[in-house]
mmCIF file of C-alpha atoms and ligand atoms in Angstrom:
data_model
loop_
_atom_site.group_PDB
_atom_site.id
_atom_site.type_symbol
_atom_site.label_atom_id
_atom_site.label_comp_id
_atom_site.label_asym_id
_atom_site.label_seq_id
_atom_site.Cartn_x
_atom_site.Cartn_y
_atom_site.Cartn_z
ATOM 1 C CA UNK A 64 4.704 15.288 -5.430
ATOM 2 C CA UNK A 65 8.312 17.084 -5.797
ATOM 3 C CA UNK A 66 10.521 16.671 -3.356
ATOM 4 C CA UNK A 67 11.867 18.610 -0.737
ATOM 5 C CA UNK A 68 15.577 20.183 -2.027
ATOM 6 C CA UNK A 69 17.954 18.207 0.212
ATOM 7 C CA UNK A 70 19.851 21.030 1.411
ATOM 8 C CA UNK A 71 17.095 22.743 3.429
ATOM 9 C CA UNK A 72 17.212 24.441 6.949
ATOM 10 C CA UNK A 73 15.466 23.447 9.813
ATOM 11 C CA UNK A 74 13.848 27.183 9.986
ATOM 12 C CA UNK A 75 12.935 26.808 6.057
ATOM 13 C CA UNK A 76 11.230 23.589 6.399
ATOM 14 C CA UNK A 77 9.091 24.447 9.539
ATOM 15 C CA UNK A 78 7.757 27.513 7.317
ATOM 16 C CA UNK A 79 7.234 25.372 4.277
ATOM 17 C CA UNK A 80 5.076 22.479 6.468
ATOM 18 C CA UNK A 81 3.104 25.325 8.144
ATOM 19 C CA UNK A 82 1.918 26.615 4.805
ATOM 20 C CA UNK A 83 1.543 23.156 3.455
ATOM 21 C CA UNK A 84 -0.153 21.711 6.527
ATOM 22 C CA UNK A 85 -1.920 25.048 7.931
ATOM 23 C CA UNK A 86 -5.158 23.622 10.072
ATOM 24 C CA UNK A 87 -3.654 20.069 9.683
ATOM 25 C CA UNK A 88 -1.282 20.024 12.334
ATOM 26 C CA UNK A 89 -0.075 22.184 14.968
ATOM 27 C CA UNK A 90 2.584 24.621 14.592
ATOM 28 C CA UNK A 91 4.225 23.855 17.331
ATOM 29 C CA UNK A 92 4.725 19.834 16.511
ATOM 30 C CA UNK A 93 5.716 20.632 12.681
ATOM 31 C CA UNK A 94 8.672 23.344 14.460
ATOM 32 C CA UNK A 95 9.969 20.031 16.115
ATOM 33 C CA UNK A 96 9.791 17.347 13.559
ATOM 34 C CA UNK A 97 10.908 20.152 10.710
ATOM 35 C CA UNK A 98 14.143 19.968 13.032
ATOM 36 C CA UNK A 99 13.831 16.131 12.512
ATOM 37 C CA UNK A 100 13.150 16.154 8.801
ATOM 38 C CA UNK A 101 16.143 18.660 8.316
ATOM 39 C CA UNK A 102 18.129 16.220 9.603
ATOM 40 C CA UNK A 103 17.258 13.050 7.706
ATOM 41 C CA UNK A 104 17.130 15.027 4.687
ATOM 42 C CA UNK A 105 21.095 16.022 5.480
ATOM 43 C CA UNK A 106 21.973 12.457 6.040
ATOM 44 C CA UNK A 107 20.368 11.180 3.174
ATOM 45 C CA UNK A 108 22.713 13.017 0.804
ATOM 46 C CA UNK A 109 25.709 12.351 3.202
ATOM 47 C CA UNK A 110 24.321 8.290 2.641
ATOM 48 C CA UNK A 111 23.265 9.099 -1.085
ATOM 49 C CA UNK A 112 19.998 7.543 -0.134
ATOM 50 C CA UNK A 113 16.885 7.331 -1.769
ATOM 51 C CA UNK A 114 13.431 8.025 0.313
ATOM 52 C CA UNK A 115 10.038 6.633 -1.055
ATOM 53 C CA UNK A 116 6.995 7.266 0.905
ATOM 54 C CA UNK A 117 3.700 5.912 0.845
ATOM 55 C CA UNK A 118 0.378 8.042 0.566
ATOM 56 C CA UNK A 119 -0.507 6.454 3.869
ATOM 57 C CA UNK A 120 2.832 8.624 5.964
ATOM 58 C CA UNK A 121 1.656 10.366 8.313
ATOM 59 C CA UNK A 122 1.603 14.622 6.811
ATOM 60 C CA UNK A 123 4.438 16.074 8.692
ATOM 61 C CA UNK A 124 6.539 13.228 7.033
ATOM 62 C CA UNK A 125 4.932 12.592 3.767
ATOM 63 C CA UNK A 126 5.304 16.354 2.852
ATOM 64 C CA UNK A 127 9.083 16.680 4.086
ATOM 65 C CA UNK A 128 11.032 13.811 3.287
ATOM 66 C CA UNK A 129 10.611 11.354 0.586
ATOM 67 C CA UNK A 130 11.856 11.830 -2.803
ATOM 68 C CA UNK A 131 9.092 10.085 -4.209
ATOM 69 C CA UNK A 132 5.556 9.148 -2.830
ATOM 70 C CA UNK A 133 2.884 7.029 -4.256
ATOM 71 C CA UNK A 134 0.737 3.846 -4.076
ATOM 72 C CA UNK A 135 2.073 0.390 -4.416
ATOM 73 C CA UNK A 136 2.859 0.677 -8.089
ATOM 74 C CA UNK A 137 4.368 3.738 -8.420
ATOM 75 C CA UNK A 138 6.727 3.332 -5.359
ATOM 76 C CA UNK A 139 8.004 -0.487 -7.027
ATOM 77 C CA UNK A 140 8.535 0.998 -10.286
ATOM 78 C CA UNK A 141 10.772 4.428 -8.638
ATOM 79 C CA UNK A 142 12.772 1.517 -6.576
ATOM 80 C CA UNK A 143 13.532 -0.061 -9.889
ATOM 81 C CA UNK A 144 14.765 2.756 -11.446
ATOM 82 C CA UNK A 145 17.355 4.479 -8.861
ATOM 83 C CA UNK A 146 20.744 4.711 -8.482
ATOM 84 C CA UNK A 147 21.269 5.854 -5.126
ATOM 85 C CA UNK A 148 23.464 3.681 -2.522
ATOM 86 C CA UNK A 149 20.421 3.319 -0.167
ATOM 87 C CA UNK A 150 16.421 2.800 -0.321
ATOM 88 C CA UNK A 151 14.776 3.891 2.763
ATOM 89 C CA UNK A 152 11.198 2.246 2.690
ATOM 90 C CA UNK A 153 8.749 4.900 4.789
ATOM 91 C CA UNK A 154 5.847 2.162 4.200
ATOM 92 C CA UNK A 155 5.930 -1.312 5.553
ATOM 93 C CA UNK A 156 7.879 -4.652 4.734
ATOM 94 C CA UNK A 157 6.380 -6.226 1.902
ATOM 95 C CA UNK A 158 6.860 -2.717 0.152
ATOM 96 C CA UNK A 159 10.585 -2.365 1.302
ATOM 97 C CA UNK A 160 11.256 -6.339 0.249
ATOM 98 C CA UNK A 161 9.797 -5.425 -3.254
ATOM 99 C CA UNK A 162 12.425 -2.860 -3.453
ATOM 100 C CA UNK A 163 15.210 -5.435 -2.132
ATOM 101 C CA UNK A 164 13.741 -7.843 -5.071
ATOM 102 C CA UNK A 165 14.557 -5.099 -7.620
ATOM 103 C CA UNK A 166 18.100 -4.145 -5.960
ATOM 104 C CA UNK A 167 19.903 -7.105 -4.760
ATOM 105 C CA UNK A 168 23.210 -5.099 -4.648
ATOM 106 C CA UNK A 169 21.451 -1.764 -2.966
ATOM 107 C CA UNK A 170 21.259 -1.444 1.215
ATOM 108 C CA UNK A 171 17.370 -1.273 1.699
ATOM 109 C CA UNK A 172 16.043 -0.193 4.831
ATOM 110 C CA UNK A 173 12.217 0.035 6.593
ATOM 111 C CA UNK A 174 12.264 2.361 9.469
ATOM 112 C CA UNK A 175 10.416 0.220 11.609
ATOM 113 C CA UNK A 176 10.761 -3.942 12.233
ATOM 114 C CA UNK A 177 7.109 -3.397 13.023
ATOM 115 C CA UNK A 178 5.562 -2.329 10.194
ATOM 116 C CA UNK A 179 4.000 -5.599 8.695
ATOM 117 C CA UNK A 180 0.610 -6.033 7.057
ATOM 118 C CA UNK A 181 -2.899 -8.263 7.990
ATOM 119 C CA UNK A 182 -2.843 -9.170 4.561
ATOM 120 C CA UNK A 183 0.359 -10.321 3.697
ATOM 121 C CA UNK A 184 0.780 -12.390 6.870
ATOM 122 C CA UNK A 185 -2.361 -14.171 5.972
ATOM 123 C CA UNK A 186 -0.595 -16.785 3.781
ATOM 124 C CA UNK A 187 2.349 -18.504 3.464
ATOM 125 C CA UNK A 188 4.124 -20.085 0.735
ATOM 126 C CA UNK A 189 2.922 -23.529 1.836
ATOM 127 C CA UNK A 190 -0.815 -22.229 1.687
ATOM 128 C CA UNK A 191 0.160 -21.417 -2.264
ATOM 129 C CA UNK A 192 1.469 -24.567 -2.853
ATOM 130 C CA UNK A 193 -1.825 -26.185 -1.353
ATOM 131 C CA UNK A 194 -3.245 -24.081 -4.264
ATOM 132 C CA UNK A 195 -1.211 -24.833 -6.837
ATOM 133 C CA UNK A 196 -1.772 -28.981 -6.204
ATOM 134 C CA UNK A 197 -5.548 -28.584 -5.867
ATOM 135 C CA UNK A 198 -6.047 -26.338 -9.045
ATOM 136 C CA UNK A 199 -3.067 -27.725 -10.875
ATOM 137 C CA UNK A 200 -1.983 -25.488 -13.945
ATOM 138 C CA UNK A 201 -3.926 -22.460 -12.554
ATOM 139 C CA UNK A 202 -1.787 -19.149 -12.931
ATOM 140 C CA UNK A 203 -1.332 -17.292 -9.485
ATOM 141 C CA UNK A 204 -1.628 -13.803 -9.370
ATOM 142 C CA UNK A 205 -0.175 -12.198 -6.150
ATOM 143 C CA UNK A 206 -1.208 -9.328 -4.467
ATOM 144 C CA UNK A 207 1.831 -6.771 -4.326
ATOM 145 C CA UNK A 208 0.933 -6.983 -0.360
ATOM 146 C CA UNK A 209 2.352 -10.333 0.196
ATOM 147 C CA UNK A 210 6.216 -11.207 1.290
ATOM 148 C CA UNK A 211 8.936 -12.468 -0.739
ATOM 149 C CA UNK A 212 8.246 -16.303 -0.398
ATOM 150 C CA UNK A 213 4.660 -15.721 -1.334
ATOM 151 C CA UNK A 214 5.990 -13.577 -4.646
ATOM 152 C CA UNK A 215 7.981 -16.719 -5.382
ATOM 153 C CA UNK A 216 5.551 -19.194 -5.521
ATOM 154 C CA UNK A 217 2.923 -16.654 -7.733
ATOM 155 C CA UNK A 218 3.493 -16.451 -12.111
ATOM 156 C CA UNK A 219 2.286 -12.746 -11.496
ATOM 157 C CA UNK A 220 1.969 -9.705 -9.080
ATOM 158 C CA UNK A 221 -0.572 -7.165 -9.105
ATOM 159 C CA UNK A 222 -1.234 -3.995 -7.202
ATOM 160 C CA UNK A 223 -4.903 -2.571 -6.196
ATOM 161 C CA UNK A 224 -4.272 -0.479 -9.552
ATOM 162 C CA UNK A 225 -3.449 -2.917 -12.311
ATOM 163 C CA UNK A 226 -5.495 -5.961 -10.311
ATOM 164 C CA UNK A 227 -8.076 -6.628 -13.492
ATOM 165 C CA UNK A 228 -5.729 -5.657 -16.152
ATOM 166 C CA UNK A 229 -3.165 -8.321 -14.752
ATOM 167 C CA UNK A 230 -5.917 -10.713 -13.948
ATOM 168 C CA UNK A 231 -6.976 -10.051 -18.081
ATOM 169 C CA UNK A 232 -3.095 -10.531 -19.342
ATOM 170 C CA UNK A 233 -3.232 -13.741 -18.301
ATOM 171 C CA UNK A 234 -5.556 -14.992 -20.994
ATOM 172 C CA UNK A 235 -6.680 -17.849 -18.383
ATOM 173 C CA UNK A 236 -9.816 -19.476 -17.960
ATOM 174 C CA UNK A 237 -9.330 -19.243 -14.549
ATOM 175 C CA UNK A 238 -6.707 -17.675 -11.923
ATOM 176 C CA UNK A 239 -6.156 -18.436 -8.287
ATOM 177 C CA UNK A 240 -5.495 -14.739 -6.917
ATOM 178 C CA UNK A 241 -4.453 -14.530 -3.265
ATOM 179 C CA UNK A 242 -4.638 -12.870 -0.955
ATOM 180 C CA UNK A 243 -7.155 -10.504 -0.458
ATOM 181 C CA UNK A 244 -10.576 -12.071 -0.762
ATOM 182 C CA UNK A 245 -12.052 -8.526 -1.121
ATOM 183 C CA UNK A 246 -9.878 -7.429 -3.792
ATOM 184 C CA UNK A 247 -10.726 -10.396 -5.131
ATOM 185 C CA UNK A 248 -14.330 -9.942 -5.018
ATOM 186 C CA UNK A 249 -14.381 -6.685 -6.564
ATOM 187 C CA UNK A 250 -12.178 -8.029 -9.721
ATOM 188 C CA UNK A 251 -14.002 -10.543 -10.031
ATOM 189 C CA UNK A 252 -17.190 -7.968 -10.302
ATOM 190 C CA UNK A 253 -14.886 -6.097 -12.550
ATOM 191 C CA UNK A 254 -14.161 -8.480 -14.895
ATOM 192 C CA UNK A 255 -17.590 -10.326 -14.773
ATOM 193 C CA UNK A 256 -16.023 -13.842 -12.906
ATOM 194 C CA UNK A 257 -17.437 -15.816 -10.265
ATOM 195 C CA UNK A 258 -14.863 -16.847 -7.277
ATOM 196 C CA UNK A 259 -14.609 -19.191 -4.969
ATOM 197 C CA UNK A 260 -12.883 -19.166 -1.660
ATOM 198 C CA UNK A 261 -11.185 -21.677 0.148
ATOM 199 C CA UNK A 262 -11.991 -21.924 4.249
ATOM 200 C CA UNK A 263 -9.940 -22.694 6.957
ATOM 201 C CA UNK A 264 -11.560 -25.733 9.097
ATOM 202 C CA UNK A 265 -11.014 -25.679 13.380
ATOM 203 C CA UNK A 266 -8.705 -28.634 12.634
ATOM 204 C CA UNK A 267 -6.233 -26.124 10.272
ATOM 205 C CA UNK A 268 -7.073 -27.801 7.303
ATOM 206 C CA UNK A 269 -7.650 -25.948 3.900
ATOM 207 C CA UNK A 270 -10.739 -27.340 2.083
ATOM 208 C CA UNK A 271 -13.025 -26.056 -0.876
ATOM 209 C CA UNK A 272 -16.619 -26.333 -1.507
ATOM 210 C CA UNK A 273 -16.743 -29.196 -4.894
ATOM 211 C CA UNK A 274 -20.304 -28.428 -5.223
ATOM 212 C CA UNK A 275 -19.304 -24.721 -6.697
ATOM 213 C CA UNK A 276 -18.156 -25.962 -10.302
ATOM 214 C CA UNK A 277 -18.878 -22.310 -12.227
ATOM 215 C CA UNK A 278 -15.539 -20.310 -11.188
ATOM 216 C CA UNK A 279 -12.655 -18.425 -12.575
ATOM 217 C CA UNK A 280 -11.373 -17.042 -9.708
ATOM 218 C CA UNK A 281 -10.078 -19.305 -6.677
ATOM 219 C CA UNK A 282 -9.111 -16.639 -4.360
ATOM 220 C CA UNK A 283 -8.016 -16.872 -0.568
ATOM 221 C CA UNK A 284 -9.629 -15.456 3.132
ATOM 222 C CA UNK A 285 -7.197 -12.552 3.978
ATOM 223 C CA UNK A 286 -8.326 -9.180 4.431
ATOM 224 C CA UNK A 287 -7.140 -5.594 5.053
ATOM 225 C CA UNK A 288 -7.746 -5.024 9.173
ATOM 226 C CA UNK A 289 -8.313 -1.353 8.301
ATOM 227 C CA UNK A 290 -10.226 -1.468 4.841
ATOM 228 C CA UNK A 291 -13.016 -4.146 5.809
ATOM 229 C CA UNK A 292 -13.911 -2.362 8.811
ATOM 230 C CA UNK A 293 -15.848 -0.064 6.812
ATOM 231 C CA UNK A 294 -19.411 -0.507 5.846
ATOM 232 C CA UNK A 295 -22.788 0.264 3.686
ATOM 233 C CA UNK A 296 -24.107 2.003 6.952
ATOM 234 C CA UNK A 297 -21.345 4.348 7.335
ATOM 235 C CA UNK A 298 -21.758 5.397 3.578
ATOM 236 C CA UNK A 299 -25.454 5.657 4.603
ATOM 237 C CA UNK A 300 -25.095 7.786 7.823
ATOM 238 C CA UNK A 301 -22.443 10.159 5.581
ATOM 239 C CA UNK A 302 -24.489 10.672 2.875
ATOM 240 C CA UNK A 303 -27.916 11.704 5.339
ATOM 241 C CA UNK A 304 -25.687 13.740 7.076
ATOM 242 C CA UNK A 305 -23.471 15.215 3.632
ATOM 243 C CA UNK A 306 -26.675 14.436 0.476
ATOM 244 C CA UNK A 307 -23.699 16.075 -1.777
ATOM 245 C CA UNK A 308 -20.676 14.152 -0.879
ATOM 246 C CA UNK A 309 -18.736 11.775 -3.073
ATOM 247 C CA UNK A 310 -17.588 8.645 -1.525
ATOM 248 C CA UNK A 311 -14.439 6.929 -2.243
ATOM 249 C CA UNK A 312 -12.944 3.673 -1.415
ATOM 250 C CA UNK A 313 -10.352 1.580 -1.666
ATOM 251 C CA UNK A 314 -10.097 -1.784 -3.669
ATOM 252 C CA UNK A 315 -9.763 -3.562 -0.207
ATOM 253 C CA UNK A 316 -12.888 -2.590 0.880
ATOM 254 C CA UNK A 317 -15.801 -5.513 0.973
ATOM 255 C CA UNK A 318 -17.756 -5.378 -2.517
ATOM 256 C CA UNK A 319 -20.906 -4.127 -0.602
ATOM 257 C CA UNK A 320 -18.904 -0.839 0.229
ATOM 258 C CA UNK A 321 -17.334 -0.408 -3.264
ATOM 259 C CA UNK A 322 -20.610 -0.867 -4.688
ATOM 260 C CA UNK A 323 -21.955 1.740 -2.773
ATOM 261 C CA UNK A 324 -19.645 4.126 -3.026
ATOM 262 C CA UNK A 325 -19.293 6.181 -6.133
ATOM 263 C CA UNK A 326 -15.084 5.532 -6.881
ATOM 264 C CA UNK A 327 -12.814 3.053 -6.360
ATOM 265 C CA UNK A 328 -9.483 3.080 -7.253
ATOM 266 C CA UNK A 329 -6.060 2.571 -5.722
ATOM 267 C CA UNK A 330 -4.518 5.331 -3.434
ATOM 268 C CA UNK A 331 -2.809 7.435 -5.761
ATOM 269 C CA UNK A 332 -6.038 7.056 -7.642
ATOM 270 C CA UNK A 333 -7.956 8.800 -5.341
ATOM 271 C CA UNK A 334 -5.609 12.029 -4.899
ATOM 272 C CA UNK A 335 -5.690 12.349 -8.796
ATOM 273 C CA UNK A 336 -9.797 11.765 -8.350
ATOM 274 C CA UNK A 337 -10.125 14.442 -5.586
ATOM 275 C CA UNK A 338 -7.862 17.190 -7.677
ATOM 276 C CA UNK A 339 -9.124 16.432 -10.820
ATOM 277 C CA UNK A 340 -13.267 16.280 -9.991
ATOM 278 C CA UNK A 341 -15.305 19.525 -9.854
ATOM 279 C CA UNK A 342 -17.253 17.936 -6.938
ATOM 280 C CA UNK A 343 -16.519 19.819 -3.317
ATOM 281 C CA UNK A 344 -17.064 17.544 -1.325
ATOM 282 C CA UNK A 345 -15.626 13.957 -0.449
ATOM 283 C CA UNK A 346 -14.872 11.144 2.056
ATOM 284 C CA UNK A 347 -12.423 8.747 1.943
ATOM 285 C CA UNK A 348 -13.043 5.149 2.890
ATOM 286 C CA UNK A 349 -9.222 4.016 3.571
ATOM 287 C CA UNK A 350 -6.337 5.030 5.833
ATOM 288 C CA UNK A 351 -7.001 8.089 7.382
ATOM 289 C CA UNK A 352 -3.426 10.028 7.060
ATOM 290 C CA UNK A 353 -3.983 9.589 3.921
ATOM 291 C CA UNK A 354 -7.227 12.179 4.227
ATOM 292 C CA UNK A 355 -4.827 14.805 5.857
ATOM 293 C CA UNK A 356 -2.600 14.770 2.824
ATOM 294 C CA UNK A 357 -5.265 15.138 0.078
ATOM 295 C CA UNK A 358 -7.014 17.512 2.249
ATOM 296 C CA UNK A 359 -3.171 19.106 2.474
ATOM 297 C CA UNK A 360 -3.253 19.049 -1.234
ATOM 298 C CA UNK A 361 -6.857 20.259 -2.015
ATOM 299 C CA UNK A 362 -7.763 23.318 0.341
ATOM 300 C CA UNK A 363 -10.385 24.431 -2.010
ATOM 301 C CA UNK A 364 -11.903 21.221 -1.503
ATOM 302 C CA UNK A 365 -14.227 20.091 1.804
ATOM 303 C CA UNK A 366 -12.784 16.675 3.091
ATOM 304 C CA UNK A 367 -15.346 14.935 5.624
ATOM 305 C CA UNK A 368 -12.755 13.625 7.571
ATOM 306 C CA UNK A 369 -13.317 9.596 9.005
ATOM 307 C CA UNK A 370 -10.218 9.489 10.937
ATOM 308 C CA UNK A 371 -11.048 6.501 13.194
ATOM 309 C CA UNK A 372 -9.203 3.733 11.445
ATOM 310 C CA UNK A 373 -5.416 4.243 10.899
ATOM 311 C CA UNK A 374 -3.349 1.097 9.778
ATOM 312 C CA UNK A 375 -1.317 0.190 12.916
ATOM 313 C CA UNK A 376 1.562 -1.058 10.881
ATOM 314 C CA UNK A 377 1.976 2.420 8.804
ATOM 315 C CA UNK A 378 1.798 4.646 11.824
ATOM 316 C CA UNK A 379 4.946 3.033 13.039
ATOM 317 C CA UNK A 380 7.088 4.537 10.407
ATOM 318 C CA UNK A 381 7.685 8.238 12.097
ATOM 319 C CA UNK A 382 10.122 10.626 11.348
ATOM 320 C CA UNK A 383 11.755 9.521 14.644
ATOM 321 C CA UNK A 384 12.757 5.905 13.107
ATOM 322 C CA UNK A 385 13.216 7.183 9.880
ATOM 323 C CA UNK A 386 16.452 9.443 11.309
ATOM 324 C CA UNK A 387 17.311 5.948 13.262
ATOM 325 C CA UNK A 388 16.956 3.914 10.006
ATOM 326 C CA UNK A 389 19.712 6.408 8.563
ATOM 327 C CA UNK A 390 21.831 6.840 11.298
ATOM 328 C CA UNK A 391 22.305 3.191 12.398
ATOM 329 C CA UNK A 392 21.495 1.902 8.923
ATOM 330 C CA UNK A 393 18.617 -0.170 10.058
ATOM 331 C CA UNK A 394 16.585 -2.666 9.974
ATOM 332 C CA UNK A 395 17.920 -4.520 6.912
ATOM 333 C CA UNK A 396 16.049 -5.720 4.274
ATOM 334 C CA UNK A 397 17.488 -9.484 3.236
ATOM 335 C CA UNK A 398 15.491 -11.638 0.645
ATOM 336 C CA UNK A 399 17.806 -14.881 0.110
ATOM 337 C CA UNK A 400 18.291 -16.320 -3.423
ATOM 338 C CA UNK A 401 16.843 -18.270 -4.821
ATOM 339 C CA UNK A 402 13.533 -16.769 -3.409
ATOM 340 C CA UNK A 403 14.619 -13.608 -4.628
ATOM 341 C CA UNK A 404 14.697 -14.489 -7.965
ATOM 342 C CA UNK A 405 11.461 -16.107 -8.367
ATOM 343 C CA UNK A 406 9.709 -13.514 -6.466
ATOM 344 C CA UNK A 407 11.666 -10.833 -8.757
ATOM 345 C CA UNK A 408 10.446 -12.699 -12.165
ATOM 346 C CA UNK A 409 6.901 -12.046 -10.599
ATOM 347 C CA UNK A 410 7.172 -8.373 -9.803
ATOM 348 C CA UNK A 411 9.062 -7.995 -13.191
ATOM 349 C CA UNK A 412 6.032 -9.492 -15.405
ATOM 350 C CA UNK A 413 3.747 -7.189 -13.567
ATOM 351 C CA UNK A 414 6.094 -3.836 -14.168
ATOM 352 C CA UNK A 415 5.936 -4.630 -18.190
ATOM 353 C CA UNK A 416 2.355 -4.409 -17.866
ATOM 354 C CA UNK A 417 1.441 -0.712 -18.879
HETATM 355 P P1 LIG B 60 -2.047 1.128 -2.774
HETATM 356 O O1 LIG B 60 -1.257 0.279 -3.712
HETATM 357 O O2 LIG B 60 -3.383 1.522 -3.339
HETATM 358 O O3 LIG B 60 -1.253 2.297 -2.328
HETATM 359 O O4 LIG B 60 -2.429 0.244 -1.494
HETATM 360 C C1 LIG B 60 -1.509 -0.281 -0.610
HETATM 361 C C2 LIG B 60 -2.129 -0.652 0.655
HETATM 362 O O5 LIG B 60 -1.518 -1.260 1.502
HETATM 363 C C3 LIG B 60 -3.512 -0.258 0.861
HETATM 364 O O6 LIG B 60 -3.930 -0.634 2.110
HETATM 365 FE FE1 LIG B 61 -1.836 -3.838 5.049
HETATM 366 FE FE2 LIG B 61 -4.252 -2.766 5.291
HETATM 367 FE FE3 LIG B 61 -2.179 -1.587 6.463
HETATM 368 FE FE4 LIG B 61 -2.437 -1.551 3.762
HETATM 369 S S1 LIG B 61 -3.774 -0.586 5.270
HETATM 370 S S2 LIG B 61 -0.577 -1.991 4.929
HETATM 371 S S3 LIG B 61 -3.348 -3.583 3.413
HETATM 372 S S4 LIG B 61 -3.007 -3.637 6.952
#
């Protein structure tokens, strides 16, 4: 999506979000947070700052501020590329410490110190090790969604758009891919592997079943809070009530729903799907801002909206903090070295993949 020309009045940018976002959101919220967006926009010249967004911001923001917005992927490889002074991260921390990986020397800020993720606190760089000892010589691939000591310990990030193809680089019998046991699943569907996954005992202790001897795929137990909430019976109850809707979901969705639905693909996968298909009709099984943008982008299109799961850590990036992050230049980004370093070699491998 273009961005917004920096130098942009408050009055302009209220008329430009009410076309944009006409039925999305009322006029008058977009009259005050154009007033807010005007603002950041002014200071992030003044700060030569860069803005990324993810497809999950919230419309008022995603259509105002960010000089770039995308999935995972697409947002790493624009941090690796600018020149500005300043990244500001409107997405949450492991995305804004993948930035700080790339640009040791650049400020990077996330709007909010709240803005975390289910699945990248699920493990910690100890759990990897525990991985690496049981399954010794196993190549770990790491989920883009992880933080910075996780990237460290991993030969190999992915995103939920290049998960198979990175899983297939690595010319490996077998991988240990962490964290997201659904992802998981549904690569190793993709790719024809059977997985394993290590539980958790009541006493805290890791442990693996040895009976299970035909794997390639040790993965791990964390999952997306907003993705696996969905299920086969809501595709069921949308499709009695809709017979000609197409169903989308996200990679982080259990392998019962992406079986079931009729795409699956990362986020920025699923805007291109939407514009590009001749169908009319669609849901979205995945963060539902992320429904107000496409349906933003895709008027001629009919969007059955599922708006009762938004990712708590997203919605805390609002135009409010963003203006904070700016003004007060916070909350710093900091990934020591050596971790940095490691985790950077990770992310790197991963960018040279097409
Ligand atoms: P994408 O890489 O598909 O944008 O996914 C990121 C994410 O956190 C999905 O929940
Ligand atoms: Fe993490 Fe899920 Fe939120 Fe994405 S939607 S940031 S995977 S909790």
């Amino acid at each position: 999506m273009p961005a917004v020309a920096s130098v942009i009045s408050a009055e302009q940018l209220y008329e430009r979000l009410k076309a944009q976002l006409d039925g999305i959101a009322p006029d008058v919220e977009l009259r005050y947070k154009a007033q807010l967006a005007a603002e950041i926009l002014r200071l992030k010249e003044e700060r030569n700052a860069l803005i990324l967004g993810h497809n999950y911001m919230e419309p008022a923001l995603y259509y105002s501020i960010p000089d770039y917005t995308g999935d995972s992927l697409e947002l790493s490889r624009k941090a690796a590329q600018t020149d500005k002074d300043i990244i500001v991260f409107c997405g949450v921390k492991f995305m804004a410490e993948t930035a700080k990986i790339l640009n040791p020397d650049k400020l990077v800020l996330l709007p909010s110190e709240k803005a975390g993720c289910s699945l990248a606190g699920s493990i910690t760089a100890e759990d990897v090790r525990w991985l690496k000892a049981r399954f010794p010589g196993v190549p770990v691939v790491a989920y883009i969604n992880t933080y910075a000591e996780v990237k460290a310990e991993a030969d190999i990030c992915c995103t939920s758009s290049n998960a198979a193809a990175v899983v297939e680089s690595l010319g490996s019998d077998t991988v240990i891919f962490i964290p997201d046991e659904y992802l998981a699943r549904n690569v190793a569907r993709e790719t024809g592997k059977h997985i394993i996954v290590p539980v958790r005992l009541p006493n805290g202790q890791l442990s693996v079943d040895d009976t299970v001897v035909d794997y390639q795929i040790i993965g791990w137990y964390g999952r997306c809070e907003v993705h696996e909430k969905f299920t086969v019976a809501d595709i069921e109850a949308i499709r009695a009530q809709f017979p000609d809707v197409v169903v989308l979901a996200h990679p982080e969705c259990s392998p019962d729903v992406v079986a079931a639905a009729d795409f699956t693909g990362s986020t920025s996968a699923m805007i291109r799907f939407v514009q590009q298909s001749s169908a009319q009709r669609y849901v979205l099984l995945t963060e539902c801002a992320m429904g107000d943008n496409v349906a933003a982008a895709t008027p001629d299109k009919e969007m059955v909206r599922l708006c009762s799961i938004r990712c708590p850590h997203m919605n805390q990036i609002t135009l409010e903090e963003t203006l904070s992050a700016l003004r007060q230049l916070r909350y710093v980004i900091d990934v020591p070295e050596p971790i940095r370093s490691r985790a950077r070699r990770a992310v790197e491998r991963m960018l040279h993949i097409g």
